[in-house]
PDB file of C-alpha atoms in Angstrom:
ATOM      1  CA  ILE A  69       0.000   0.000   0.000  1.00  0.00           C
ATOM      2  CA  ILE A  70       1.304   3.439  -0.809  1.00  0.00           C
ATOM      3  CA  TYR A  71      -0.606   6.227   0.899  1.00  0.00           C
ATOM      4  CA  ILE A  72      -0.246   9.734  -0.464  1.00  0.00           C
ATOM      5  CA  GLU A  73      -1.671  12.595   1.556  1.00  0.00           C
ATOM      6  CA  SER A  74      -1.265  16.316   1.816  1.00  0.00           C
ATOM      7  CA  ILE A  75       0.566  17.878   4.724  1.00  0.00           C
ATOM      8  CA  PHE A  76      -2.118  19.879   6.480  1.00  0.00           C
ATOM      9  CA  GLN A  77      -1.719  23.337   7.924  1.00  0.00           C
ATOM     10  CA  GLY A  78      -0.194  23.345  11.356  1.00  0.00           C
ATOM     11  CA  GLY A  79       2.729  21.086  10.549  1.00  0.00           C
ATOM     12  CA  ASP A  80       3.049  17.441   9.715  1.00  0.00           C
ATOM     13  CA  ASN A  81       3.260  16.118  13.271  1.00  0.00           C
ATOM     14  CA  MET A  82       0.746  17.337  15.821  1.00  0.00           C
ATOM     15  CA  PHE A  83       2.280  14.975  18.389  1.00  0.00           C
ATOM     16  CA  ASN A  84       5.215  17.369  18.716  1.00  0.00           C
ATOM     17  CA  LYS A  85       2.780  19.496  20.746  1.00  0.00           C
ATOM     18  CA  TYR A  86       0.439  16.937  22.332  1.00  0.00           C
ATOM     19  CA  PHE A  87       1.740  13.964  24.253  1.00  0.00           C
ATOM     20  CA  PRO A  88      -0.538  11.588  26.178  1.00  0.00           C
ATOM     21  CA  ASP A  89      -0.057  11.442  29.928  1.00  0.00           C
ATOM     22  CA  PHE A  90      -0.759   7.709  30.120  1.00  0.00           C
ATOM     23  CA  TYR A  91       0.265   4.765  27.928  1.00  0.00           C
ATOM     24  CA  TYR A  92      -1.169   1.238  28.061  1.00  0.00           C
ATOM     25  CA  ASN A  93      -0.470  -1.579  25.641  1.00  0.00           C
ATOM     26  CA  ARG A  94      -3.926  -3.163  26.112  1.00  0.00           C
ATOM     27  CA  VAL A  95      -7.264  -1.464  26.641  1.00  0.00           C
ATOM     28  CA  ASP A  96      -8.435  -3.973  29.227  1.00  0.00           C
ATOM     29  CA  LEU A  97      -5.474  -3.000  31.466  1.00  0.00           C
ATOM     30  CA  ILE A  98      -6.641   0.610  31.810  1.00  0.00           C
ATOM     31  CA  PRO A  99      -8.014   1.039  35.330  1.00  0.00           C
ATOM     32  CA  ILE A 100     -11.431   2.720  35.492  1.00  0.00           C
ATOM     33  CA  ASP A 101     -10.171   4.789  38.437  1.00  0.00           C
ATOM     34  CA  LEU A 102      -7.715   6.454  36.063  1.00  0.00           C
ATOM     35  CA  PHE A 103     -10.667   8.064  34.280  1.00  0.00           C
ATOM     36  CA  LEU A 104     -12.628   8.870  37.416  1.00  0.00           C
ATOM     37  CA  ASN A 105      -9.678  10.302  39.375  1.00  0.00           C
ATOM     38  CA  ASN A 106      -8.316  12.391  36.501  1.00  0.00           C
ATOM     39  CA  ASN A 107     -11.566  13.741  35.048  1.00  0.00           C
ATOM     40  CA  ILE A 108     -10.732  12.172  31.664  1.00  0.00           C
ATOM     41  CA  LYS A 109     -13.561  12.723  29.170  1.00  0.00           C
ATOM     42  CA  LEU A 110     -12.006  11.383  25.966  1.00  0.00           C
ATOM     43  CA  VAL A 111      -9.652   8.561  25.060  1.00  0.00           C
ATOM     44  CA  ILE A 112      -8.011   7.979  21.674  1.00  0.00           C
ATOM     45  CA  PHE A 113      -7.174   4.504  20.417  1.00  0.00           C
ATOM     46  CA  ASP A 114      -5.029   3.887  17.373  1.00  0.00           C
ATOM     47  CA  LEU A 115      -6.522   1.023  15.384  1.00  0.00           C
ATOM     48  CA  ASP A 116      -3.911  -0.071  12.868  1.00  0.00           C
ATOM     49  CA  ASN A 117      -1.676  -2.755  14.335  1.00  0.00           C
ATOM     50  CA  THR A 118      -2.256  -1.327  17.803  1.00  0.00           C
ATOM     51  CA  LEU A 119      -5.830  -1.915  18.927  1.00  0.00           C
ATOM     52  CA  ALA A 120      -6.182  -4.600  16.250  1.00  0.00           C
ATOM     53  CA  GLU A 121      -3.409  -6.414  14.444  1.00  0.00           C
ATOM     54  CA  HIS A 122      -3.641  -6.168  10.663  1.00  0.00           C
ATOM     55  CA  GLY A 123      -6.253  -8.615   9.418  1.00  0.00           C
ATOM     56  CA  LYS A 124      -7.542  -9.414  12.903  1.00  0.00           C
ATOM     57  CA  GLY A 125     -10.258  -8.108  15.185  1.00  0.00           C
ATOM     58  CA  ILE A 126     -10.074  -6.362  18.528  1.00  0.00           C
ATOM     59  CA  ALA A 127      -9.723  -8.592  21.598  1.00  0.00           C
ATOM     60  CA  ALA A 128     -13.045  -9.251  23.369  1.00  0.00           C
ATOM     61  CA  SER A 129     -11.624  -7.912  26.668  1.00  0.00           C
ATOM     62  CA  ASP A 130     -10.647  -4.641  24.948  1.00  0.00           C
ATOM     63  CA  ILE A 131     -14.096  -4.328  23.353  1.00  0.00           C
ATOM     64  CA  GLN A 132     -15.727  -4.821  26.754  1.00  0.00           C
ATOM     65  CA  LYS A 133     -13.540  -2.122  28.321  1.00  0.00           C
ATOM     66  CA  MET A 134     -14.297   0.351  25.495  1.00  0.00           C
ATOM     67  CA  LYS A 135     -18.051  -0.256  25.920  1.00  0.00           C
ATOM     68  CA  GLU A 136     -17.678   0.231  29.667  1.00  0.00           C
ATOM     69  CA  LEU A 137     -15.872   3.536  29.116  1.00  0.00           C
ATOM     70  CA  GLU A 138     -18.518   4.696  26.622  1.00  0.00           C
ATOM     71  CA  GLU A 139     -21.301   3.808  29.113  1.00  0.00           C
ATOM     72  CA  MET A 140     -19.499   6.003  31.673  1.00  0.00           C
ATOM     73  CA  GLY A 141     -19.821   8.943  29.256  1.00  0.00           C
ATOM     74  CA  ILE A 142     -16.212   8.914  28.100  1.00  0.00           C
ATOM     75  CA  LYS A 143     -15.851   9.704  24.412  1.00  0.00           C
ATOM     76  CA  ILE A 144     -14.076   6.994  22.453  1.00  0.00           C
ATOM     77  CA  VAL A 145     -11.973   8.091  19.470  1.00  0.00           C
ATOM     78  CA  ILE A 146     -10.716   5.515  16.987  1.00  0.00           C
ATOM     79  CA  SER A 147      -7.800   6.800  14.926  1.00  0.00           C
ATOM     80  CA  SER A 148      -6.595   5.176  11.713  1.00  0.00           C
ATOM     81  CA  GLY A 149      -5.045   5.745   8.329  1.00  0.00           C
ATOM     82  CA  LYS A 150      -8.050   3.922   6.898  1.00  0.00           C
ATOM     83  CA  PRO A 151     -11.147   5.694   5.522  1.00  0.00           C
ATOM     84  CA  VAL A 152     -13.872   6.486   8.059  1.00  0.00           C
ATOM     85  CA  HIS A 153     -16.482   4.343   6.303  1.00  0.00           C
ATOM     86  CA  TYR A 154     -14.240   1.334   6.961  1.00  0.00           C
ATOM     87  CA  LEU A 155     -14.059   2.381  10.607  1.00  0.00           C
ATOM     88  CA  CYS A 156     -17.876   2.676  10.702  1.00  0.00           C
ATOM     89  CA  GLY A 157     -18.342  -0.976   9.817  1.00  0.00           C
ATOM     90  CA  PHE A 158     -15.614  -2.080  12.169  1.00  0.00           C
ATOM     91  CA  MET A 159     -17.036  -0.101  15.101  1.00  0.00           C
ATOM     92  CA  ARG A 160     -20.619  -1.261  14.395  1.00  0.00           C
ATOM     93  CA  GLN A 161     -19.331  -4.820  14.786  1.00  0.00           C
ATOM     94  CA  VAL A 162     -17.632  -3.805  18.033  1.00  0.00           C
ATOM     95  CA  GLY A 163     -20.904  -2.329  19.274  1.00  0.00           C
ATOM     96  CA  LEU A 164     -19.837   1.197  20.189  1.00  0.00           C
ATOM     97  CA  GLN A 165     -22.748   3.651  19.988  1.00  0.00           C
ATOM     98  CA  GLU A 166     -21.160   7.063  19.356  1.00  0.00           C
ATOM     99  CA  PRO A 167     -17.442   6.759  18.689  1.00  0.00           C
ATOM    100  CA  ILE A 168     -15.563   9.578  17.055  1.00  0.00           C
ATOM    101  CA  LEU A 169     -13.846   8.144  13.996  1.00  0.00           C
ATOM    102  CA  LEU A 170     -10.655   9.820  12.883  1.00  0.00           C
ATOM    103  CA  GLY A 171      -9.638   8.415   9.506  1.00  0.00           C
ATOM    104  CA  GLU A 172      -7.132   9.026   6.751  1.00  0.00           C
ATOM    105  CA  ASN A 173      -4.395   9.966   9.196  1.00  0.00           C
ATOM    106  CA  GLY A 174      -6.449  12.727  10.786  1.00  0.00           C
ATOM    107  CA  GLY A 175      -7.840  14.243   7.606  1.00  0.00           C
ATOM    108  CA  VAL A 176     -11.425  13.036   8.057  1.00  0.00           C
ATOM    109  CA  LEU A 177     -13.508  12.995  11.242  1.00  0.00           C
ATOM    110  CA  GLN A 178     -16.930  11.391  11.652  1.00  0.00           C
ATOM    111  CA  VAL A 179     -19.144  11.219  14.721  1.00  0.00           C
ATOM    112  CA  GLY A 180     -21.018   7.930  15.139  1.00  0.00           C
ATOM    113  CA  VAL A 181     -21.233   4.857  12.955  1.00  0.00           C
ATOM    114  CA  GLU A 182     -24.162   5.736  10.707  1.00  0.00           C
ATOM    115  CA  LEU A 183     -23.854   5.915   6.948  1.00  0.00           C
ATOM    116  CA  PRO A 184     -24.471   8.454   5.662  1.00  0.00           C
ATOM    117  CA  PRO A 185     -22.907  10.141   8.676  1.00  0.00           C
ATOM    118  CA  LYS A 186     -24.700  12.635  10.924  1.00  0.00           C
ATOM    119  CA  GLU A 187     -21.495  14.629  11.263  1.00  0.00           C
ATOM    120  CA  LEU A 188     -18.558  14.474   8.851  1.00  0.00           C
ATOM    121  CA  TYR A 189     -15.628  16.865   8.739  1.00  0.00           C
ATOM    122  CA  ILE A 190     -12.942  16.860   6.072  1.00  0.00           C
ATOM    123  CA  LEU A 191      -9.804  18.858   6.754  1.00  0.00           C
ATOM    124  CA  PRO A 192      -9.488  21.342   3.912  1.00  0.00           C
ATOM    125  CA  TYR A 193      -6.419  21.420   1.763  1.00  0.00           C
ATOM    126  CA  VAL A 194      -5.370  23.767  -0.976  1.00  0.00           C
ATOM    127  CA  LYS A 195      -6.446  23.438  -4.612  1.00  0.00           C
ATOM    128  CA  GLU A 196      -2.852  22.919  -5.775  1.00  0.00           C
ATOM    129  CA  ILE A 197      -2.593  19.785  -3.588  1.00  0.00           C
ATOM    130  CA  LYS A 198      -5.933  18.444  -4.882  1.00  0.00           C
ATOM    131  CA  ASP A 199      -4.805  19.068  -8.453  1.00  0.00           C
ATOM    132  CA  SER A 200      -1.434  17.386  -7.861  1.00  0.00           C
ATOM    133  CA  LEU A 201      -3.110  14.343  -6.330  1.00  0.00           C
ATOM    134  CA  ALA A 202      -5.465  14.104  -9.329  1.00  0.00           C
ATOM    135  CA  VAL A 203      -2.506  14.257 -11.740  1.00  0.00           C
ATOM    136  CA  ILE A 204      -0.582  11.604  -9.808  1.00  0.00           C
ATOM    137  CA  LYS A 205      -3.641   9.335  -9.737  1.00  0.00           C
ATOM    138  CA  SER A 206      -4.242   9.739 -13.469  1.00  0.00           C
ATOM    139  CA  GLU A 207      -0.601   8.919 -14.203  1.00  0.00           C
ATOM    140  CA  ILE A 208      -0.776   5.817 -12.005  1.00  0.00           C
ATOM    141  CA  ASP A 209      -3.994   4.818 -13.822  1.00  0.00           C
ATOM    142  CA  ALA A 210      -2.272   5.243 -17.202  1.00  0.00           C
ATOM    143  CA  LYS A 211       0.608   2.941 -16.220  1.00  0.00           C
ATOM    144  CA  LEU A 212      -1.360   0.517 -14.023  1.00  0.00           C
ATOM    145  CA  PRO A 213      -4.970   0.501 -15.266  1.00  0.00           C
ATOM    146  CA  ASP A 214      -5.979  -2.429 -13.025  1.00  0.00           C
ATOM    147  CA  VAL A 215      -4.618  -1.074  -9.752  1.00  0.00           C
ATOM    148  CA  TRP A 216      -7.162  -0.883  -6.919  1.00  0.00           C
ATOM    149  CA  TYR A 217      -7.426   2.225  -4.738  1.00  0.00           C
ATOM    150  CA  GLN A 218      -8.518   2.503  -1.141  1.00  0.00           C
ATOM    151  CA  PRO A 219     -11.640   4.700  -1.337  1.00  0.00           C
ATOM    152  CA  ASN A 220     -10.321   7.791   0.446  1.00  0.00           C
ATOM    153  CA  LEU A 221     -11.985  11.179   0.724  1.00  0.00           C
ATOM    154  CA  ILE A 222      -8.531  12.746   0.666  1.00  0.00           C
ATOM    155  CA  GLY A 223      -5.237  11.366  -0.537  1.00  0.00           C
ATOM    156  CA  VAL A 224      -4.555   8.638  -3.064  1.00  0.00           C
ATOM    157  CA  SER A 225      -3.913   5.049  -1.935  1.00  0.00           C
ATOM    158  CA  PRO A 226      -3.141   2.604  -4.725  1.00  0.00           C
ATOM    159  CA  PHE A 227      -2.760  -1.050  -3.732  1.00  0.00           C
ATOM    160  CA  PRO A 228      -0.117  -2.639  -5.978  1.00  0.00           C
ATOM    161  CA  LYS A 229      -0.463  -6.403  -6.362  1.00  0.00           C
ATOM    162  CA  HIS A 230       3.256  -7.159  -6.476  1.00  0.00           C
ATOM    163  CA  GLU A 231       6.678  -5.546  -6.135  1.00  0.00           C
ATOM    164  CA  ALA A 232       6.946  -4.668  -9.833  1.00  0.00           C
ATOM    165  CA  GLU A 233       3.853  -2.451  -9.492  1.00  0.00           C
ATOM    166  CA  PHE A 234       5.389  -0.761  -6.434  1.00  0.00           C
ATOM    167  CA  GLU A 235       8.451  -0.032  -8.547  1.00  0.00           C
ATOM    168  CA  VAL A 236       6.312   1.491 -11.339  1.00  0.00           C
ATOM    169  CA  ILE A 237       4.609   3.788  -8.833  1.00  0.00           C
ATOM    170  CA  GLU A 238       7.873   4.742  -7.147  1.00  0.00           C
ATOM    171  CA  ALA A 239       9.456   5.570 -10.536  1.00  0.00           C
ATOM    172  CA  LEU A 240       6.408   7.640 -11.448  1.00  0.00           C
ATOM    173  CA  LEU A 241       6.704   9.560  -8.184  1.00  0.00           C
ATOM    174  CA  GLN A 242      10.418  10.162  -8.845  1.00  0.00           C
ATOM    175  CA  GLU A 243       9.561  11.531 -12.305  1.00  0.00           C
ATOM    176  CA  ASN A 244       6.999  13.899 -10.794  1.00  0.00           C
ATOM    177  CA  THR A 245       8.802  15.333  -7.771  1.00  0.00           C
ATOM    178  CA  ASP A 246       7.807  18.830  -8.918  1.00  0.00           C
ATOM    179  CA  LYS A 247       4.146  17.877  -8.338  1.00  0.00           C
ATOM    180  CA  LEU A 248       4.774  16.448  -4.860  1.00  0.00           C
ATOM    181  CA  GLU A 249       5.467  19.626  -2.898  1.00  0.00           C
ATOM    182  CA  GLY A 250       3.236  19.601   0.187  1.00  0.00           C
ATOM    183  CA  ILE A 251       2.424  15.913  -0.287  1.00  0.00           C
ATOM    184  CA  LYS A 252       3.653  13.190   2.043  1.00  0.00           C
ATOM    185  CA  ILE A 253       4.278   9.696   0.667  1.00  0.00           C
ATOM    186  CA  TYR A 254       3.916   6.526   2.778  1.00  0.00           C
ATOM    187  CA  ARG A 255       4.763   3.052   1.635  1.00  0.00           C
ATOM    188  CA  HIS A 256       2.971   0.377   3.667  1.00  0.00           C
TER     189      HIS A 256
END
């Protein structure tokens, strides 16, 4: 997977400013008293290979703890590089009622699991970035007409089937560095 996204205003790494006070490697290990004693109203869980390993579900004990936290009135945020509509289905299966879904590496926010969403926010980005992404996508399509794309609201995420297709995309990106200013490239 190669994920291409714009670098949004405010810098490319918000975590330089905001660091969590508490870290746990499993949700079910988080003591409820931590929330009660510290007046915590919101908790953010990273999904991708953190809350759930790639291709696997969330542990039943973690799901139970997230439901317990939601019942206490604590807002649950699920953060992912994936599109929010993917997160909707995943969280419906988990059984959360009103999670905040933060998809596409922070570029899209949705409240709840309904489709179409009650509340959907897309971080704006400049026309030049949109145009550059469209050009890059059309050039990938011209060289790899059968490539599948993750259905993003922002960014371009082609899914090459094998290493040779990765190499075609990487060469195309090298040829178009002038169009990549303000765009961050991830290879997954």
